Coordinates of C-alpha atoms and ligand atoms in Angstrom, one line a residue:
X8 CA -16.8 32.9 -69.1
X9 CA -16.9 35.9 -66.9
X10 CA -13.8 37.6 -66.2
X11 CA -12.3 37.5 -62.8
X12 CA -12.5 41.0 -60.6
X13 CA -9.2 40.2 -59.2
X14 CA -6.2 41.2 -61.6
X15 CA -3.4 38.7 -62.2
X16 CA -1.5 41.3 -60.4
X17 CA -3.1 41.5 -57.3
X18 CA -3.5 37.4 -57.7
X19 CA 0.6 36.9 -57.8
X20 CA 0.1 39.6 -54.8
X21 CA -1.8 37.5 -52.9
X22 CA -0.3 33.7 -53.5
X23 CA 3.5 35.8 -52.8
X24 CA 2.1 37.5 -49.4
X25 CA 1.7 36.1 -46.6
X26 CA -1.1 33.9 -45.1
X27 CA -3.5 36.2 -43.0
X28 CA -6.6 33.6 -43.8
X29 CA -7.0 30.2 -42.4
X30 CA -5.5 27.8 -44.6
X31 CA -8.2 25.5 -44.9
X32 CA -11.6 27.3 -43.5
X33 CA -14.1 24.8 -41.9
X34 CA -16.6 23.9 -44.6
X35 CA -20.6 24.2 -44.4
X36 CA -20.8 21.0 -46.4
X37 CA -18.3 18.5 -46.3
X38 CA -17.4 19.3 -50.0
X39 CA -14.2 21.5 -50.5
X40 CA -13.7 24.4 -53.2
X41 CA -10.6 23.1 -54.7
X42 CA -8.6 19.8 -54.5
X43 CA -4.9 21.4 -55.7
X44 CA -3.0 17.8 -57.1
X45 CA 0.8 18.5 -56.6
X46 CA 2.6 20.5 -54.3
X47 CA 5.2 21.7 -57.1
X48 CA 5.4 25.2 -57.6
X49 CA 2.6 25.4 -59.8
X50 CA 0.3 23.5 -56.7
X51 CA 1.8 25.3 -54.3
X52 CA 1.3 29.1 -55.9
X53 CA -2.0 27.9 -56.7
X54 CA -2.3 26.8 -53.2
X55 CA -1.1 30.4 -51.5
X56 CA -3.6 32.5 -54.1
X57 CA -6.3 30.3 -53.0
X58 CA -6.1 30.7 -49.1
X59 CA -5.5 34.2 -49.3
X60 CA -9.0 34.0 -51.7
X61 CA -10.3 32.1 -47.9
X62 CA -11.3 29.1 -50.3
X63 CA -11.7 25.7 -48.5
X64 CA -9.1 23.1 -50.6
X65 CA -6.8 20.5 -50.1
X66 CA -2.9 20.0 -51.4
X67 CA -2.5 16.4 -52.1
X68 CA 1.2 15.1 -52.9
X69 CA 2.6 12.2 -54.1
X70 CA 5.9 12.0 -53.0
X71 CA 7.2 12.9 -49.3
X72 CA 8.3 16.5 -50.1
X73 CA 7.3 20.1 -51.5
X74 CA 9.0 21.6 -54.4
X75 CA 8.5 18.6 -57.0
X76 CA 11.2 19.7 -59.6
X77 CA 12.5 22.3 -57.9
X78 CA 14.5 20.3 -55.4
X79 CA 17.8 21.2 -53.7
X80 CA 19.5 17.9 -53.0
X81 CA 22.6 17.3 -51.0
X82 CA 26.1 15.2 -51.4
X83 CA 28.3 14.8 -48.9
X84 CA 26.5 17.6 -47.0
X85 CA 27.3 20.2 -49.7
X86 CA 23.8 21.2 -51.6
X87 CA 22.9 21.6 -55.1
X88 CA 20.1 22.0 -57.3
X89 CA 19.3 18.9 -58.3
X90 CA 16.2 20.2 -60.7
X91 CA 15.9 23.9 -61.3
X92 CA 18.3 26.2 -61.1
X93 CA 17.9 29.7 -62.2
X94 CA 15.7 31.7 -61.9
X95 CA 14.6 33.0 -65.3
X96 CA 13.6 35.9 -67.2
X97 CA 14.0 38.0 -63.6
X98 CA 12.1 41.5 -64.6
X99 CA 8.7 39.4 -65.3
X100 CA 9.3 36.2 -62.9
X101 CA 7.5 36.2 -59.7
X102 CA 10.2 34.2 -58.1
X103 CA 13.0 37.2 -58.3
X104 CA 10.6 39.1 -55.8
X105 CA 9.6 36.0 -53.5
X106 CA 13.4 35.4 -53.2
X107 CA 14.1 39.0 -51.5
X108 CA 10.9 38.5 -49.3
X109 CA 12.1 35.0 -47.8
X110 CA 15.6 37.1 -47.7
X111 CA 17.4 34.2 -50.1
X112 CA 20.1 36.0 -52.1
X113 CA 20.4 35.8 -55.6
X114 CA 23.4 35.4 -57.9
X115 CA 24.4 36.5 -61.6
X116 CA 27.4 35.1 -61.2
X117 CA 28.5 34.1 -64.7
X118 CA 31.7 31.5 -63.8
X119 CA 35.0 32.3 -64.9
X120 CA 34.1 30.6 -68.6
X121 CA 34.5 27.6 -70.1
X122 CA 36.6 24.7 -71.9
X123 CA 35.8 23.0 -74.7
X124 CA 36.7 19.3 -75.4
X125 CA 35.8 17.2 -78.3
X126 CA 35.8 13.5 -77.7
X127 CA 38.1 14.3 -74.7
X128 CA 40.4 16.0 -76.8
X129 CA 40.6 19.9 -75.9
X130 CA 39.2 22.0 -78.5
X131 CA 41.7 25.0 -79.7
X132 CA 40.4 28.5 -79.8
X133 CA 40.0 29.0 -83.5
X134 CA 37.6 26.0 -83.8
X135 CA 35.9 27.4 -80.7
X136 CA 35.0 30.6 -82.2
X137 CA 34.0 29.1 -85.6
X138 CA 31.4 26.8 -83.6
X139 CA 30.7 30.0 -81.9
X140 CA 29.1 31.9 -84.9
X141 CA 27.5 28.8 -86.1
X142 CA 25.7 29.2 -82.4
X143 CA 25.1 32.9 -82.8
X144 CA 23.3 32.2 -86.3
X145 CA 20.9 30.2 -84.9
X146 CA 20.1 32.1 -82.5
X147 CA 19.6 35.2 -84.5
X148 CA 17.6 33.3 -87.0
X149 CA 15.4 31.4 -84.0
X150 CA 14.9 35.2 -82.9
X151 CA 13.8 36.7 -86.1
X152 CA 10.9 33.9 -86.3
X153 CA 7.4 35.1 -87.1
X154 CA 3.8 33.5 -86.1
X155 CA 4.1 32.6 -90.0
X156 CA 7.0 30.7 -90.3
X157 CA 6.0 26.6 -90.6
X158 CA 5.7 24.7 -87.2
X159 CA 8.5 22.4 -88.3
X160 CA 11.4 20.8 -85.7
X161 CA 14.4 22.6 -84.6
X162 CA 16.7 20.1 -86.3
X163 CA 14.7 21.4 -89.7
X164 CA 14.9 24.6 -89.3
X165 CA 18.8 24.9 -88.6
X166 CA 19.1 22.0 -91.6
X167 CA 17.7 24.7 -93.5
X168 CA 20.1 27.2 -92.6
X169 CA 22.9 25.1 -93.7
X170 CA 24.5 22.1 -92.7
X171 CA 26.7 23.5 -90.3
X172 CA 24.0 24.3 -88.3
X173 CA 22.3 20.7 -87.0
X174 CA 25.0 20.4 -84.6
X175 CA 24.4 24.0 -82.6
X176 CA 20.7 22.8 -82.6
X177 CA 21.4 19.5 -81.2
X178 CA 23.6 21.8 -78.3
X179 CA 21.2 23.8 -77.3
X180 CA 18.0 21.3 -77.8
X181 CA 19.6 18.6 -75.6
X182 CA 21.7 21.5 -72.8
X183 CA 18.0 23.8 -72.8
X184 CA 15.3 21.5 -73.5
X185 CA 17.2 18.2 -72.5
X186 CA 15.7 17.0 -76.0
X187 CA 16.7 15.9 -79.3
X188 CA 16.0 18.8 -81.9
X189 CA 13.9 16.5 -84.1
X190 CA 10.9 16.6 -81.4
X191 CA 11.1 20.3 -80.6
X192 CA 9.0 22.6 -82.1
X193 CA 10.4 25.8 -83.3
X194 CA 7.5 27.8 -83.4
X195 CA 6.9 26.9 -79.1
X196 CA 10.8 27.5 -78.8
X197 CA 10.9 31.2 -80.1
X198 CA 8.1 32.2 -78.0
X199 CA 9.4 31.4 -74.7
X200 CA 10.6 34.1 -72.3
X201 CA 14.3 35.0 -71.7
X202 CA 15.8 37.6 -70.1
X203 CA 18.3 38.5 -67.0
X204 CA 18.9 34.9 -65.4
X205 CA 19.9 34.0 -61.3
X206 CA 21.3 31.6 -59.5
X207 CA 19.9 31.4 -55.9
X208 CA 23.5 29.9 -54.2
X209 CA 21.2 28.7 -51.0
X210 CA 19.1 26.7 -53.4
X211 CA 16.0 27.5 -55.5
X212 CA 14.5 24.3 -54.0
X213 CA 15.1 25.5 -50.9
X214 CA 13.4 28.5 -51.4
X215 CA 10.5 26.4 -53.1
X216 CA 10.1 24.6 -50.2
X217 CA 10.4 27.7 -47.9
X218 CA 7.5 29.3 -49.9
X219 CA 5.7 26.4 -49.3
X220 CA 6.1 25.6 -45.7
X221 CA 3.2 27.4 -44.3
X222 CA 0.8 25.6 -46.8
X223 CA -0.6 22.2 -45.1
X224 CA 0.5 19.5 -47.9
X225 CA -0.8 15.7 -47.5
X226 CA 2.3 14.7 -48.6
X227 CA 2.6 10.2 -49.5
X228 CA -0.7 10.7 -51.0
X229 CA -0.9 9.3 -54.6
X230 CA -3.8 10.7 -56.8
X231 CA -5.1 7.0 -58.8
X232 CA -8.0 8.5 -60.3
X233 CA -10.5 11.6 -61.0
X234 CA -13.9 11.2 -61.5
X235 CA -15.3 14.6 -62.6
X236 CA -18.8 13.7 -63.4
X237 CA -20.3 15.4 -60.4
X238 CA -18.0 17.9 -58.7
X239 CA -14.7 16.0 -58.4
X240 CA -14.2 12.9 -56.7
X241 CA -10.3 12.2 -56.0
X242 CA -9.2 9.0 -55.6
X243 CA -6.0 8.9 -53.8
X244 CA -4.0 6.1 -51.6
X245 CA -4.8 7.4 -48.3
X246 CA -9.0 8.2 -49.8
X247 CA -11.6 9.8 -51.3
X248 CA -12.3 13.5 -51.1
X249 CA -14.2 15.4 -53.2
X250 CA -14.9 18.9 -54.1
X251 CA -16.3 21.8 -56.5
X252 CA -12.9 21.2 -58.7
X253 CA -9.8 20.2 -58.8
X254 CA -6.6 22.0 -60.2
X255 CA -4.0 19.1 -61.5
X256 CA -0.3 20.2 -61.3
X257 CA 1.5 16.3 -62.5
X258 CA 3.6 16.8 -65.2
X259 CA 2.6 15.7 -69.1
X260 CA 4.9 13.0 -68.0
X261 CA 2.6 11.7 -65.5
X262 CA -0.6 12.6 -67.8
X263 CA 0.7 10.7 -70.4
X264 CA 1.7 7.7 -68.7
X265 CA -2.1 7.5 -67.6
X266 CA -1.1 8.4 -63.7
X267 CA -4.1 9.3 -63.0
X268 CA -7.1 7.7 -64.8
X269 CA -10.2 10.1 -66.1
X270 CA -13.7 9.3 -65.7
X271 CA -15.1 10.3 -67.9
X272 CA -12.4 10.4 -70.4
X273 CA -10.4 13.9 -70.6
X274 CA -12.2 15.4 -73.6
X275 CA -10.4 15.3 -77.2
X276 CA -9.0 18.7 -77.2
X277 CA -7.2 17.9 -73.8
X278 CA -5.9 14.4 -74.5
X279 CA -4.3 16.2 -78.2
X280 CA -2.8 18.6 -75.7
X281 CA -1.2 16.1 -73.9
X282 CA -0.1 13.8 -76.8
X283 CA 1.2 17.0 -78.3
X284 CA 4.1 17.4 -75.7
X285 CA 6.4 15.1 -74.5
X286 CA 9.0 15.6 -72.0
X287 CA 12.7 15.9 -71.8
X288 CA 15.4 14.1 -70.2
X289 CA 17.8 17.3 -68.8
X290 CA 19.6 15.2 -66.3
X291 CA 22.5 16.1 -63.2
X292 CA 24.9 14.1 -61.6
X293 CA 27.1 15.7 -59.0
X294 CA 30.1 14.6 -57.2
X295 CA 31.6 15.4 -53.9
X296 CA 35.1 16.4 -54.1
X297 CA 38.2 16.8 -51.6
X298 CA 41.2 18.9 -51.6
X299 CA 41.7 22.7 -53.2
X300 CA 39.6 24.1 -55.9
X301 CA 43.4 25.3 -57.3
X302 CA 43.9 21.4 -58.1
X303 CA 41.4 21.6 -61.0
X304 CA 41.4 23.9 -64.0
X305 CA 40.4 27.6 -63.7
X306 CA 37.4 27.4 -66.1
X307 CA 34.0 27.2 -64.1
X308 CA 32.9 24.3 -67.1
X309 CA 34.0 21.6 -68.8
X310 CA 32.0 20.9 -72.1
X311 CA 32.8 17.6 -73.8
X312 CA 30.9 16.1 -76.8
X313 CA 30.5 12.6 -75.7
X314 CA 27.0 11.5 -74.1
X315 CA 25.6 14.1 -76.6
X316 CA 27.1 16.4 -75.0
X317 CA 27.8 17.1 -71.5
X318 CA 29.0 19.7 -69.0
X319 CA 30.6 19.7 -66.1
X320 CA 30.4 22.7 -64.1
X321 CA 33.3 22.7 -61.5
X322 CA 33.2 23.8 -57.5
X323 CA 29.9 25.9 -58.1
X324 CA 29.6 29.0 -55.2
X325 CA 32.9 27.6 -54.5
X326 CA 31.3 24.4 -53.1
X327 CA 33.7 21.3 -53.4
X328 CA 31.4 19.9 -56.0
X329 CA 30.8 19.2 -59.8
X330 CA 27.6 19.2 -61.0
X331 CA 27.6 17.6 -64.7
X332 CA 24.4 18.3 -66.6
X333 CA 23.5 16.2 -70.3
X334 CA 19.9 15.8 -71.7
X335 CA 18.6 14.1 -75.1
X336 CA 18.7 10.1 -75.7
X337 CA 21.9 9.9 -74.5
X338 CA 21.0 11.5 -71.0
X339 CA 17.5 8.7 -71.5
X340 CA 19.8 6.0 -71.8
X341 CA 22.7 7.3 -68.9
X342 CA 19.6 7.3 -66.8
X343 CA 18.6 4.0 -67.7
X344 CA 21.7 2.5 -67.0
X345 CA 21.0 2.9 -63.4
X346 CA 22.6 5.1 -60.9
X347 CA 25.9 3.4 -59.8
X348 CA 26.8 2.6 -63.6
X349 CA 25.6 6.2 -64.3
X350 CA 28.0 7.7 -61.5
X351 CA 30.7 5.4 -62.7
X352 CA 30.7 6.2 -66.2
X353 CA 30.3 9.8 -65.3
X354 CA 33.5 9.9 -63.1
X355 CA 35.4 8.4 -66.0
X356 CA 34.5 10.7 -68.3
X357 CA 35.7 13.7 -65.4
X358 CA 38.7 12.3 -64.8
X359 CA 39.1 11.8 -68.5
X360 CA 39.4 15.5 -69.3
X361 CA 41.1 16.8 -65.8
X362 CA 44.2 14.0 -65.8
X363 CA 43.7 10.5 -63.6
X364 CA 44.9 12.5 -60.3
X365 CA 41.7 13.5 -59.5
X366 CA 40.2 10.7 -59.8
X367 CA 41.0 10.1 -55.4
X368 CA 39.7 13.8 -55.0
X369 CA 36.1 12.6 -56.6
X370 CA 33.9 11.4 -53.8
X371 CA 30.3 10.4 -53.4
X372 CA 27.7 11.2 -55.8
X373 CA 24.2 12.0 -57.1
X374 CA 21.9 11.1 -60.4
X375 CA 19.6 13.2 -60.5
X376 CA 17.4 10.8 -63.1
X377 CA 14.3 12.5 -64.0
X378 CA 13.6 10.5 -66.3
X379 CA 12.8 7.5 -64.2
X380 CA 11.5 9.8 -61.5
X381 CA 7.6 8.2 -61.4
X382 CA 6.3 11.4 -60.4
X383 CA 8.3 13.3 -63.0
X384 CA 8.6 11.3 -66.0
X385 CA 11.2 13.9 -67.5
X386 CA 12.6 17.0 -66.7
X387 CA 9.9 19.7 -68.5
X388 CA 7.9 19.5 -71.6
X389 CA 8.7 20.5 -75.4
X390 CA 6.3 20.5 -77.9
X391 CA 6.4 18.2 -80.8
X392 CA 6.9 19.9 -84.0
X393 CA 3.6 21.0 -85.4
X394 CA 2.3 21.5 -82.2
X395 CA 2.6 24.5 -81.1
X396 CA -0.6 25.8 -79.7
X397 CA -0.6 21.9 -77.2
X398 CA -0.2 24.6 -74.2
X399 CA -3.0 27.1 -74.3
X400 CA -5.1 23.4 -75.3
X401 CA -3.7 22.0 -72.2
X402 CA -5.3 25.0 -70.2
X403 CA -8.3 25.1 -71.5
X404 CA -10.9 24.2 -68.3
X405 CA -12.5 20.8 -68.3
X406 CA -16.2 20.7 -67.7
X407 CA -15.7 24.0 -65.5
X408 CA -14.1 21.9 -62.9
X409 CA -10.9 20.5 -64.0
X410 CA -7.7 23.2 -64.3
X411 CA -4.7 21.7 -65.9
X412 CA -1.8 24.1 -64.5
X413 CA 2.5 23.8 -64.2
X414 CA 5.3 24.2 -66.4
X415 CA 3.4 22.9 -69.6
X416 CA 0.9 25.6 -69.6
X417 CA 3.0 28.6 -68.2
X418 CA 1.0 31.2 -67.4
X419 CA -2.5 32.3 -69.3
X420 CA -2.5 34.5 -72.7
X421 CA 1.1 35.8 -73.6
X422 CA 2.7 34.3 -70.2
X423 CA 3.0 30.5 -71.8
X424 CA 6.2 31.9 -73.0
X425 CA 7.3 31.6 -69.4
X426 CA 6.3 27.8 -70.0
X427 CA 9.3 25.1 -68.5
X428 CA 10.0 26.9 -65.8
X429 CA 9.2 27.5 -62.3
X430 CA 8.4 30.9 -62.4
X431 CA 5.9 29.8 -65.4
X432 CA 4.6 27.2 -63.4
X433 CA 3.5 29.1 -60.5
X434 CA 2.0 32.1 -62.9
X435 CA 0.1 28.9 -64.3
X436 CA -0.9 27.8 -60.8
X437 CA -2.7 31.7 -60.0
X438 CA -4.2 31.5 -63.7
X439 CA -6.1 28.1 -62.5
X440 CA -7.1 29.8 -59.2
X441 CA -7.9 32.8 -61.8
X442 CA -10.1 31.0 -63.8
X443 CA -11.3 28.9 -60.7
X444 CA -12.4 31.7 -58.8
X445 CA -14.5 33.8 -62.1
X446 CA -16.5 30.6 -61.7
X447 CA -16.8 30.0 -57.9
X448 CA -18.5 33.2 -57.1
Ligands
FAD10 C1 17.2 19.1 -64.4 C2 16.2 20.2 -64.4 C3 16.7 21.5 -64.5 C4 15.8 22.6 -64.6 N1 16.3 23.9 -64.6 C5 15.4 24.9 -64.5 C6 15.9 26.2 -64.2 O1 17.1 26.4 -64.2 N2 15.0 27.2 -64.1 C7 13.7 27.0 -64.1 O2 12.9 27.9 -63.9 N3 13.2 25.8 -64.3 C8 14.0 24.7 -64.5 N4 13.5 23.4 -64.6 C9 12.1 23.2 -64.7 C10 11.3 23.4 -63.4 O3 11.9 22.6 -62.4 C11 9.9 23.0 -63.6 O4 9.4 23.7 -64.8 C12 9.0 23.3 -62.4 O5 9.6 23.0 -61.2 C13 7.7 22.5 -62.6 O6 6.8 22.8 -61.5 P1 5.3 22.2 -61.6 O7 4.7 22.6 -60.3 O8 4.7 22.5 -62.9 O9 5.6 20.6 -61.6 P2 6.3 19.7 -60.5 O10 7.4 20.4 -59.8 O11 6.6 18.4 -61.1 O12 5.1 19.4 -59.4 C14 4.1 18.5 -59.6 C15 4.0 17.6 -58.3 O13 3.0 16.6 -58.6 C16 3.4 15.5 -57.8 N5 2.7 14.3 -58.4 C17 3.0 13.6 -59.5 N6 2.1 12.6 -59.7 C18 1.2 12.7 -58.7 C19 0.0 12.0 -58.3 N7 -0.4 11.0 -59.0 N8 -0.6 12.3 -57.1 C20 -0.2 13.4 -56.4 N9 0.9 14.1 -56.7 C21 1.6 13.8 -57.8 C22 4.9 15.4 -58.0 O14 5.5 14.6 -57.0 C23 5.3 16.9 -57.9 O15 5.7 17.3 -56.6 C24 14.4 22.3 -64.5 C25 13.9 21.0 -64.4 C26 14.8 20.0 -64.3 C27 14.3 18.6 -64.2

């Protein structure tokens, strides 16, 4: 394939800058350059790169909003993030620049610690520091992992290590990847990014959606089917339109769950790629509070063991709020339970650790079940073990007119370790356009 004369660089330049071209030029023929499915961040970086490339496309969206998982919800008027959060790995994520230009403030605010509580039952400090080393050899061993070492799971790599290690991977499988260490490949996990981490306290779905605004979205429109035969002819609810390619931004939730039907068939290589991820359940539920953030205990978290863990993360930005966060079956099957059990067993489980007072401060509330989202299906995508190269597969152009692009794929070449995120998915979003536009001219 011939290499693109535009540098990722100047790419990220152009889908961060702002919109000089017409966002959709008139066409000579009545077919389009590029039918972008998904106005997430991946569809809607994807979307900015191409306008400022003065390519004719469309932005075609499900739901009734922009920003997919990157969604600031509200409860009771106070807003949190109901998906993403943080923004990752800031010294290589676009987002930590396109946060100063739409003049959103970011935070490193690290909370004023945490409280540990097993089964309800507060956990003293010597048992607190023993299942902190147990943590801390993990991580150093996830760290020292070579391209060599077997593709196996998480949960048999720290079984490996010792015993006393399956629990800190089942911690930091379910609070990370929302997952259960068993399905998580190690070899993905120790390639992805990390680095300096913020919090945007307006919202990183609010600045989503303000980096989408200018970007015309046909939002309600459901993509059924794809026939890439000739071209691409999308077949959504509100019609047909069809152009030189298409660049498809659904998660491997949606993919999997045969969203949008394939004619022809994806090829083999792609449909391994998508059996070879699966999606986790990170889930939220927040609660509205009332009174003074003295009334509850100093510690910005609450961890408890039950539900596979969960934490509660108290009055975030000073916001009368707690946002509890669990992922893994446990989250699967909170979610399942619908949301008004959800939010009831949730609230009994607060109360349980902060005393029965406040249970008449705890107000409305949130589930934010992604899960059972039907334009989600899960929060972001592991790999299963063994499967560590389903990303770059995932990526690979169908036909020369299909680009598979979000979180799953993360950027092209060494950027996948920026996979799961949002800054990964709108690096994954230019490399479609990328790849897209070395074939266009
Ligand atoms: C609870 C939670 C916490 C997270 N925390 C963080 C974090 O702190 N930091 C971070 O960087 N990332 C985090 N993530 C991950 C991050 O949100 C995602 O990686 C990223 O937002 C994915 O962007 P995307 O564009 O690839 O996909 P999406 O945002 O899912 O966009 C895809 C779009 O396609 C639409 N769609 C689906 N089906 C169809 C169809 N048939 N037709 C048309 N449109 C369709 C969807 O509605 C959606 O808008 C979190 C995710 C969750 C759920």
């Amino acid at each position: 394939m011939t290499t693109s004369l535009l540098s990722r660089r100047r790419l990220l330049a152009l889908a961060a800058g702002s919109l000089a071209a017409p966002l959709v030029a008139r066409a000579a023929d009545d077919r389009l350059d590029c039918i972008v499915v998904g106005a997430g961040a991946a569809g809607l970086a994807a979307a900015r790169a191409l306008a400022s490339l003065g390519r004719r496309f469309v932005v075609v969206e499900a739901s009734g909003r922009v920003g997919g998982r990157a969604f600031t919800d509200t409860v009771a008027g106070q807003p949190f993030d109901a998906g993403a959060a943080y923004v990752h790995f800031a010294d290589r994520n676009p987002w930590f620049g396109i946060a100063s230009q739409f003049g959103f403030r970011l935070s490193d605010d690290r909370g004023t610690g945490f409280q540990l509580y097993d089964n309800g039952v507060r956990v003293p400090d010597t048992a607190r520091r023993n299942a902190r080393s147990g943590f801390g050899r993990l991580i150093q061993a996830l760290d020292s992992l070579t391209p060599e070492t077997p593709d196996v799971s998480m949960a048999d790599f720290a079984g490996s290590l010792g015993g006393d290690l399956i629990e800190p991977a089942r911690r930091i499988a379910r609070m990370s990847l929302g997952e259960e260490p068993g399905q998580v490949s190690v070899r993905d996990y120790a390639r992805l990014w990390s680095g300096d981490d913020y919090l945007v306290p307006d919202g990183l779905g609010r600045l989503v959606e303000r980096f989408g605004q200018e970007i015309p979205v046909q939002r309600d429109t459901v993509v059924r089917r794809i026939d890439w035969s000739d071209g691409v002819t999308v077949e959504t609810s509100r019609g047909t339109l069809r152009a030189r390619a298409a660049i498809v931004t659904v998660s491997v939730g949606v993919l999997a769950a045969g969203g949008i039907v394939f004619s022809p068939s994806l090829p083999a290589t792609t449909q391994d790629a998508i059996g070879g991820l699966r999606m986790g359940a990170l889930t939220k539920v927040a609660f509205a509070l009332d009174g003074n953030r003295r009334d509850w205990p100093e510690a910005g978290d609450l961890i408890d063991t039950r539900r596979g863990g969960i934490d509660f993360e108290l009055w975030p930005f000073d916001r009368p709020l707690v946002v509890a966060t669990l992922g893994g079956d446990e989250a699967r099957q909170l979610v399942g339970m619908g949301e008004a059990a959800a939010l009831a067993e949730t609230k009994d489980l607060l109360v349980s650790l902060v005393g029965p007072k406040a249970r008449g401060a705890i107000g409305a509330g949130r589930m934010a079940g992604w899960s059972a989202d039907p334009w989600t299906l899960g929060s972001y995508s592991v790999c299963l073990p063994g499967q560590a190269g389903a990303r770059e597969r995932l990526a690979e152009p169908v036909g020369d007119r299909l680009f598979f692009a979000g979180e799953a794929t993360g950027g092209a070449g060494e950027a996948v370790g920026a996979a799961m995120t949002v800054g990964g998915a709108s690096l994954a979003g230019v490399a479609a356009v990328e790849k897209l536009q070395a074939l266009l001219r």
